[in-house]
CSV table of C-alpha atoms in Angstrom, one decimal:
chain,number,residue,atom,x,y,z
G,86,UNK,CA,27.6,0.5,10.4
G,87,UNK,CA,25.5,-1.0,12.5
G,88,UNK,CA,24.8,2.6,14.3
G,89,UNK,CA,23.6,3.9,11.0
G,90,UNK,CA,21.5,1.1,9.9
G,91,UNK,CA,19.6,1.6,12.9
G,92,UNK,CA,19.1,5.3,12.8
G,93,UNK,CA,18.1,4.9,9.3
G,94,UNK,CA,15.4,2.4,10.6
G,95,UNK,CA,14.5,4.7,13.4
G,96,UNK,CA,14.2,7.5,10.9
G,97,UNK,CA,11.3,5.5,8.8
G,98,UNK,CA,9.1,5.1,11.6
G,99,UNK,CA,8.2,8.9,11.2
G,100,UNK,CA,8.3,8.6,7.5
G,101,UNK,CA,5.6,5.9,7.4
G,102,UNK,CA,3.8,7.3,10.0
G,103,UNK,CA,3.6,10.7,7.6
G,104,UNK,CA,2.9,8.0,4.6
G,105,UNK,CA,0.1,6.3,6.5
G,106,UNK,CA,-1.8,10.0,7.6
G,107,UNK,CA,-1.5,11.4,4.3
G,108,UNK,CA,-3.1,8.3,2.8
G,109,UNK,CA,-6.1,8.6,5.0
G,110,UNK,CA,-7.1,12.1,4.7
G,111,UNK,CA,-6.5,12.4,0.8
G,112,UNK,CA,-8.5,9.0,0.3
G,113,UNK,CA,-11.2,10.2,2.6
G,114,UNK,CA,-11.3,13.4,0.7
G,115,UNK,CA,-11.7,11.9,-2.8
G,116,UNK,CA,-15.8,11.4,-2.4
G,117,UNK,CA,-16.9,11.0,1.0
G,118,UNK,CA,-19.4,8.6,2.2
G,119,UNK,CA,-20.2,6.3,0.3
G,120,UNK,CA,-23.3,5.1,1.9
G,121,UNK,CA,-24.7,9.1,2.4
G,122,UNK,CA,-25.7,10.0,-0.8
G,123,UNK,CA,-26.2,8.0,-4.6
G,124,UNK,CA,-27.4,5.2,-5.7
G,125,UNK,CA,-27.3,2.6,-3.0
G,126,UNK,CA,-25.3,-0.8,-3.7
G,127,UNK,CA,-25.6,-4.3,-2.2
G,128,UNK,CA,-23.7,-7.4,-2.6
G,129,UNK,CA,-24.5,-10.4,-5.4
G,130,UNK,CA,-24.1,-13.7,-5.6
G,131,UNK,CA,-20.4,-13.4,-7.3
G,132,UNK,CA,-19.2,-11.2,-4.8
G,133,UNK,CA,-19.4,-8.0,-6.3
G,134,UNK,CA,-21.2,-4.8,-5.4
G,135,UNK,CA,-25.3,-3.9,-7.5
G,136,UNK,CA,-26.7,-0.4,-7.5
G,137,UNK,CA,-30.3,-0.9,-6.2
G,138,UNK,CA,-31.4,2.4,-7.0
G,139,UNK,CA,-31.6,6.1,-6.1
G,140,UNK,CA,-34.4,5.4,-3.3
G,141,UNK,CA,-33.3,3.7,-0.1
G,142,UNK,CA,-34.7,3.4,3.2
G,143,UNK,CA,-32.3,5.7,5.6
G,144,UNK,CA,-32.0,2.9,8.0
G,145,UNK,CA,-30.4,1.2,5.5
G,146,UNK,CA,-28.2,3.2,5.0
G,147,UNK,CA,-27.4,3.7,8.6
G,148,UNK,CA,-26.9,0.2,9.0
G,149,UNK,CA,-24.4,-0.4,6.3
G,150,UNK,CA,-22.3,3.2,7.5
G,151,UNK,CA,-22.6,1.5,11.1
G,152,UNK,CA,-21.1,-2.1,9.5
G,153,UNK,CA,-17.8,-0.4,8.2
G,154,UNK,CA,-17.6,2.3,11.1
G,155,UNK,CA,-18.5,5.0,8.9
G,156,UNK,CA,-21.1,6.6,11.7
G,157,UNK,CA,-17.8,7.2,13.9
G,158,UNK,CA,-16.5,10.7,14.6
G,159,UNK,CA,-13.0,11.3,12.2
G,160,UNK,CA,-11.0,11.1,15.0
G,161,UNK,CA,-12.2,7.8,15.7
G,162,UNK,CA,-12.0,6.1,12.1
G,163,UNK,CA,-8.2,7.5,12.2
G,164,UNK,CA,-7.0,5.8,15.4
G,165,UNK,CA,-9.1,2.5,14.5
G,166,UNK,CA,-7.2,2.8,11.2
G,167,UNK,CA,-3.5,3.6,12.3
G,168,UNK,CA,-4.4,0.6,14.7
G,169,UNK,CA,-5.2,-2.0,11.4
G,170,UNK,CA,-2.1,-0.6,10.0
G,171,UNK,CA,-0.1,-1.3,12.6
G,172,UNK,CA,-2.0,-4.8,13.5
G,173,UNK,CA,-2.4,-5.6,9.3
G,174,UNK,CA,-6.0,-5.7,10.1
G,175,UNK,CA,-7.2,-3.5,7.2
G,176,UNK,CA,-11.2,-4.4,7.5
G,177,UNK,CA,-13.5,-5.8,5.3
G,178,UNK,CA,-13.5,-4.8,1.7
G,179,UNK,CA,-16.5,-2.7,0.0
G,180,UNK,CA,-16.4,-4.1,-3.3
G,181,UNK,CA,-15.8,-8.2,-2.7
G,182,UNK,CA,-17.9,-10.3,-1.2
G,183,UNK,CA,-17.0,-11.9,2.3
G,184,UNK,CA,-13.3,-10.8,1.2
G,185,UNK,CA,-10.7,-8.5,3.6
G,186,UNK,CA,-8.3,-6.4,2.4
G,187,UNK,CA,-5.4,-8.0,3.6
G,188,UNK,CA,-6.4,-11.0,2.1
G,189,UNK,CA,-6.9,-9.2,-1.3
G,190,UNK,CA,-3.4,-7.6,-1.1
G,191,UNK,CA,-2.1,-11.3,0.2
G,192,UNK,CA,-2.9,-13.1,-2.7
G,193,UNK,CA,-2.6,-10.3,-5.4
G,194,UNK,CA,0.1,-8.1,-4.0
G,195,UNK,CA,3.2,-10.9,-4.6
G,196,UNK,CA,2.3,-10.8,-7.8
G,197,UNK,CA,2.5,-6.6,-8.6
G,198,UNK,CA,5.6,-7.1,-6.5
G,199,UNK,CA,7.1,-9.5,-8.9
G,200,UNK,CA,6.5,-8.1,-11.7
G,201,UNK,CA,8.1,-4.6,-10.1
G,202,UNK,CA,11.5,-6.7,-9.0
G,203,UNK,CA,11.6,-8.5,-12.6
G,204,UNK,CA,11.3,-5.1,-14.6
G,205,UNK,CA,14.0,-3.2,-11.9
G,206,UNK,CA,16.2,-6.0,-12.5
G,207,UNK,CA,16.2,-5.9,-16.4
G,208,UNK,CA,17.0,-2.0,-16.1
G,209,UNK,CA,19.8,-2.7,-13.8
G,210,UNK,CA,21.3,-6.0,-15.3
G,211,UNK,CA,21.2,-4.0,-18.9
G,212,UNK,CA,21.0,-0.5,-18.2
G,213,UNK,CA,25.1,-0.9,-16.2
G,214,UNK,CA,26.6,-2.9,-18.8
G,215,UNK,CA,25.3,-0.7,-21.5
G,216,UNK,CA,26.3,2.5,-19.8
G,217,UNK,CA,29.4,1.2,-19.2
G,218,UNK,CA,30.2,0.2,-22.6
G,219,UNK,CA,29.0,3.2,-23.5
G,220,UNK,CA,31.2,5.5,-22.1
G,221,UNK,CA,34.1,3.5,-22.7
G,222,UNK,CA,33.4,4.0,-26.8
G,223,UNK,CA,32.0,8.0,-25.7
G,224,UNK,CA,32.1,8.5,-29.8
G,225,UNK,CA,31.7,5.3,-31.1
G,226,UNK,CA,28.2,4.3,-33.1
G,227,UNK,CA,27.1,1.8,-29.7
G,228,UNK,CA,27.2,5.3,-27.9
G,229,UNK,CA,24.9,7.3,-30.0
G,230,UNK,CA,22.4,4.1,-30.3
G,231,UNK,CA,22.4,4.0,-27.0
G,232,UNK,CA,21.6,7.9,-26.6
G,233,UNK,CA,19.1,7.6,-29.3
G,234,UNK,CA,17.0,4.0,-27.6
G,235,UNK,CA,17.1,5.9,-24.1
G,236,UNK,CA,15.7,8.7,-25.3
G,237,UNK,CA,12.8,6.8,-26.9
G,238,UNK,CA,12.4,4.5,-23.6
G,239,UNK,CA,11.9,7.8,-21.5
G,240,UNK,CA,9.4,9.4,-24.3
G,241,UNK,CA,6.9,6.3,-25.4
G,242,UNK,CA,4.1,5.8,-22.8
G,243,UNK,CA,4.4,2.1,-21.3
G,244,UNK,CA,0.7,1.4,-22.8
G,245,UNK,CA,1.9,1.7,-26.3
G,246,UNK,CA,5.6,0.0,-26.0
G,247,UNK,CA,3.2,-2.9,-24.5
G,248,UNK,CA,0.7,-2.7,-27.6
G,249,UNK,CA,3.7,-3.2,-30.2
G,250,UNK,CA,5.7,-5.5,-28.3
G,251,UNK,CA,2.1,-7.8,-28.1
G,252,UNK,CA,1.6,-7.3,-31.6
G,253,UNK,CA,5.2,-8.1,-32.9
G,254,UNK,CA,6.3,-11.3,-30.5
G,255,UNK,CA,2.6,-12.5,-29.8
G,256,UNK,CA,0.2,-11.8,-32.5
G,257,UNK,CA,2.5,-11.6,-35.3
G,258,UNK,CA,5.6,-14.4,-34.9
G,259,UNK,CA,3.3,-16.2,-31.8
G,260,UNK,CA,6.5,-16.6,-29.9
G,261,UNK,CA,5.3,-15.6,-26.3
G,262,UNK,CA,1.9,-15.2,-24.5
G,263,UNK,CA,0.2,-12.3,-24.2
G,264,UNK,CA,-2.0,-12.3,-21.3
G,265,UNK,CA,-1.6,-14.3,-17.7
G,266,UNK,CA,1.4,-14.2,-15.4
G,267,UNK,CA,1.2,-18.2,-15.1
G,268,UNK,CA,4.3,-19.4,-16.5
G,269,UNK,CA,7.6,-17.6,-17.2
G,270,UNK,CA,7.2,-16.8,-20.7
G,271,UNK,CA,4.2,-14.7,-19.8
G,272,UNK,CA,6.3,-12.6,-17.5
G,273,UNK,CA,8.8,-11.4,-20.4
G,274,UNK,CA,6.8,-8.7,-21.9
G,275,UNK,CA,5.8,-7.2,-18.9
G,276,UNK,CA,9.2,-7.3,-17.6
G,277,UNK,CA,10.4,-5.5,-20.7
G,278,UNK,CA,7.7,-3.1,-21.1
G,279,UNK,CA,8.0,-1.8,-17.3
G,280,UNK,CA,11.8,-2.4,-17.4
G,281,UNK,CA,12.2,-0.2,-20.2
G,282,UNK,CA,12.7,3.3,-18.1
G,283,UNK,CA,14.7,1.7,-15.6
G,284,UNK,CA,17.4,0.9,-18.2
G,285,UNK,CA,17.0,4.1,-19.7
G,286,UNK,CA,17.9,6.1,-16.9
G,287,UNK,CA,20.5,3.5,-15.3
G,288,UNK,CA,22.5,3.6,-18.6
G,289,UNK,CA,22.1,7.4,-18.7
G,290,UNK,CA,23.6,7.8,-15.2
G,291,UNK,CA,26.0,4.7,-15.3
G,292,UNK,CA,27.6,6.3,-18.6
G,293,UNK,CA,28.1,9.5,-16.8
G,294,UNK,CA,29.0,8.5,-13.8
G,295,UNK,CA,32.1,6.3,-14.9
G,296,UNK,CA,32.9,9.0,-17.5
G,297,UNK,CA,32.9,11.4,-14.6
G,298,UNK,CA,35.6,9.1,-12.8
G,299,UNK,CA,37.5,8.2,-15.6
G,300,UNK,CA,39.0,12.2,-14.9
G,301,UNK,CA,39.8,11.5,-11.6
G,302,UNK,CA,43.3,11.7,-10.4
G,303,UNK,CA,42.7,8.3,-8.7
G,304,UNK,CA,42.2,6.0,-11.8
G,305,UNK,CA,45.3,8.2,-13.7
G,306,UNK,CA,47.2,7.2,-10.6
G,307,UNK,CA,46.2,3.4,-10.6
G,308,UNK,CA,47.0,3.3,-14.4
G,309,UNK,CA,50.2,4.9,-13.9
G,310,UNK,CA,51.1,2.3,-10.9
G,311,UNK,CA,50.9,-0.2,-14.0
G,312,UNK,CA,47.7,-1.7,-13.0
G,313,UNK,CA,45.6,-3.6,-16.1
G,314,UNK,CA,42.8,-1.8,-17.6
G,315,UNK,CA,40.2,-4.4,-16.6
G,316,UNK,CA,41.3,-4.2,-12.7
G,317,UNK,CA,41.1,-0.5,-12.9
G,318,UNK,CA,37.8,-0.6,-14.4
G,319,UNK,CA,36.1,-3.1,-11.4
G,320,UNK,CA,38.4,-2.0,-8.9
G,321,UNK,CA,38.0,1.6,-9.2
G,322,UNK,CA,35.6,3.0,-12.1
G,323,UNK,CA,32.7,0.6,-11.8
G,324,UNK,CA,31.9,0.8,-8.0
G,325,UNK,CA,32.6,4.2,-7.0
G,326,UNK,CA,30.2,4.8,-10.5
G,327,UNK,CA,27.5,2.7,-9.2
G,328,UNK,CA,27.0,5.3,-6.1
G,329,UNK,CA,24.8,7.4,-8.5
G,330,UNK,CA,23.0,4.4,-9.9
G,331,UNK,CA,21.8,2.8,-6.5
G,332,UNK,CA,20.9,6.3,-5.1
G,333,UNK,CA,18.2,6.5,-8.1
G,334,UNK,CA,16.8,2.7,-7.6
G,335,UNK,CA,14.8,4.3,-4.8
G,336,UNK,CA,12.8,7.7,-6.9
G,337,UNK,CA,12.7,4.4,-9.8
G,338,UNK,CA,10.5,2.5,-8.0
G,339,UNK,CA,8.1,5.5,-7.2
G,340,UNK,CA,8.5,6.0,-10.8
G,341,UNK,CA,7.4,2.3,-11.7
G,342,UNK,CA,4.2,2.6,-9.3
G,343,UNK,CA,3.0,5.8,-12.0
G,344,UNK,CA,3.4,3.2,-14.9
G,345,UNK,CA,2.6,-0.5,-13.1
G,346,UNK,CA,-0.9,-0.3,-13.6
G,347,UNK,CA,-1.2,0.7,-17.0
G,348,UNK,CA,1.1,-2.7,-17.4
G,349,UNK,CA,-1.1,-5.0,-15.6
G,350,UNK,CA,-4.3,-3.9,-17.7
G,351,UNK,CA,-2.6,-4.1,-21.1
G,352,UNK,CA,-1.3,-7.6,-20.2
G,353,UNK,CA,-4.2,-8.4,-18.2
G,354,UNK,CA,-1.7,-9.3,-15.4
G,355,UNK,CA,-4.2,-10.6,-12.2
G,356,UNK,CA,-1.9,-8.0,-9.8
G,357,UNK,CA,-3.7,-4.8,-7.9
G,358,UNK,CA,-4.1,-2.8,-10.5
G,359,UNK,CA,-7.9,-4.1,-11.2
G,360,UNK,CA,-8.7,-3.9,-7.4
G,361,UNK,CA,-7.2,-0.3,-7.5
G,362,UNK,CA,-9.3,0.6,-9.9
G,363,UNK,CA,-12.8,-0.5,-8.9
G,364,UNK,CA,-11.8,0.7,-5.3
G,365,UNK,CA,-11.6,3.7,-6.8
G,366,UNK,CA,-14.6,3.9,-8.9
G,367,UNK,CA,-16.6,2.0,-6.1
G,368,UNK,CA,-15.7,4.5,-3.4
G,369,UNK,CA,-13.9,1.5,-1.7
G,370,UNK,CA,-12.1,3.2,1.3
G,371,UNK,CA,-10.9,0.0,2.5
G,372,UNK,CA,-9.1,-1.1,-0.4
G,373,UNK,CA,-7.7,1.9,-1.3
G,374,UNK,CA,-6.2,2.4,1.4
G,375,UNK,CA,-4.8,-0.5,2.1
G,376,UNK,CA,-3.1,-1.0,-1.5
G,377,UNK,CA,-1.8,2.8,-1.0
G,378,UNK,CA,-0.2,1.9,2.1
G,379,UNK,CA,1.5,-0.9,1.2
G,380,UNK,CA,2.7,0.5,-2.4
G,381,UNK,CA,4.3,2.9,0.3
G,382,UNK,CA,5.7,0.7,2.3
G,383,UNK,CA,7.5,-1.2,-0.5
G,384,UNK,CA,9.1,2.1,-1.5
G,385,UNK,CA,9.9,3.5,1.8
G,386,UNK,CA,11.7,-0.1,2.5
G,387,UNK,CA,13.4,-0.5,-1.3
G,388,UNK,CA,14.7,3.3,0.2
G,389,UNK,CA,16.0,1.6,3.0
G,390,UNK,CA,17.8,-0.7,1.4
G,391,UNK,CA,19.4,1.6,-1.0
G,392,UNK,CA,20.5,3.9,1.7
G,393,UNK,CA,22.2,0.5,3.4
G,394,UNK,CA,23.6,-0.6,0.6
G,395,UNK,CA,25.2,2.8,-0.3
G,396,UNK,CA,26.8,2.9,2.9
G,397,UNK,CA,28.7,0.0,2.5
G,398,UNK,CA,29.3,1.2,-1.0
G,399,UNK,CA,30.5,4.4,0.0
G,400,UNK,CA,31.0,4.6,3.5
G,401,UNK,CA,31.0,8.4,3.8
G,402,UNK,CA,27.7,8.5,3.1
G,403,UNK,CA,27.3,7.4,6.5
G,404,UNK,CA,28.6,10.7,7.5
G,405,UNK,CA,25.5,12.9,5.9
């Protein structure tokens, strides 16, 4: 085990290394320089960035593309960036005031990471038990409901399940907040609204996967050996059915990130999502790439983890 946990570590090194190029050249490749062409923009007094205009001295300009190390040759502003990566010296940020990047992503990030361990862990903590159930009543009416709501999780956008679930348990019968990630009421519906697809698809694949075992010769043997139904089901059904279930907990969080900030905005959750956005619109290279990166990380390591866990779950995994 302890062989195979280590060449699973060793194999992420190229993984993030691949992560961390690709993030550079496709950011880079989204507008350019910021400081060569446009508008010019200058910092205010509350730490944001002003346009000043469409006429601005070049030194300027070559002053401010000198400040971030934008006047360096590519090759350059790709080593001095693998070696912030690798150092979590990301640079100062574009778009705030006296602010780095890692210290935007240190006080912001815990929070989008929250809110992404919160909604995984509704989808896993219902999404079993509800497979389960389901596929132990395959014809009964809980079965079909549960076809029908997983169907509708994986269809609505999370925007709208967030605007209905605001209007019916916050504006209409005031029962929880609807903006702030403060206290843990305000953390429900967000939790719900990004858990939503995780429970979909782990009651989809749980409810096949233990229907799929309940045909083995295995469990017909262990049933035949007199062994209770309930014993069966843990001992036998349940864990060689969650194999499936972990193995998707990794492609699920990728999945969350294409949601997450549509989330934070409707709930007005204080997370990355605003930074990602007015990096983006602000041409902050910084930022952007320094959120990117770590999103990346957290998957590549929540990938990790899976691929552990699986291998103590089914130890001929460790064989592939």
């Amino acid at each position: 085990m302890l062989r195979y946990a280590l060449a699973r570590i060793l194999w992420t090194i190229p993984v993030v290394f691949v992560a961390v190029t690709l993030t550079f050249f496709l950011v880079r490749s989204i507008g350019g320089d910021p400081f060569r062409h446009g508008p010019l923009v200058g910092l205010t007094a509350q730490g944001g960035w002003q346009k000043y205009g469409d006429f601005q001295p070049q030194s300027i300009r070559d002053n401010m593309r000198r400040r971030y190390g934008l006047d360096l040759p590519w090759y350059e502003q790709y080593g001095n960036y693998l070696t912030g990566v690798a150092t979590f010296s990301l640079g100062p940020s574009l778009s705030y005031r006296n602010r780095t990047v890692e210290e935007i992503i240190a006080s912001q990030g815990p929070i989008t990471l929250e809110l992404c361990l919160l909604a995984l862990a509704f989808g896993l903590l219902l999404g079993i038990p509800l497979g389960v159930a389901s596929a132990l009543g395959a014809r009964s009416p809980l079965a079909r409901l549960e076809g029908v709501a997983s169907s509708l999780a994986l269809a609505l956008p999370a925007f709208l399940v967030g605007t209905l679930l605001i209007y019916f348990f916050a504006v209409r019968e005031s029962l929880l907040p609807t903006t702030g990630w403060d206290s843990w009421q305000s953390k429900i519906l967000p939790s719900v609204t990004l858990g939503l697809v995780p429970l979909a698809y782990c009651a989809r694949l749980t409810r096949g996967a233990v229907l799929e075992t309940l045909r083995e010769e295995y469990v017909r043997t262990a049933r035949a050996k007199g062994l209770r139904n309930g014993r069966v089901l843990v001992a036998h059904v349940l864990r060689n059915s969650l194999v499936p279930v972990l193995s998707a907990v990794g492609p699920l969080l990728g999945a969350l990130m294409t949601t997450l900030f549509a989330v934070e905005v409707v709930f007005s959750i204080p997370g990355l999502a605003r930074h990602y956005v007015s990096a983006t619109t602000a041409s902050d290279y910084p930022l952007l790439m320094g959120m990117t990166v770590v999103l990346t990380l957290f998957v590549i390591a929540a990938n990790l983890l899976v691929d552990l866990a699986l291998a103590v779950l089914d130890p001929r995994t460790r064989e592939r």
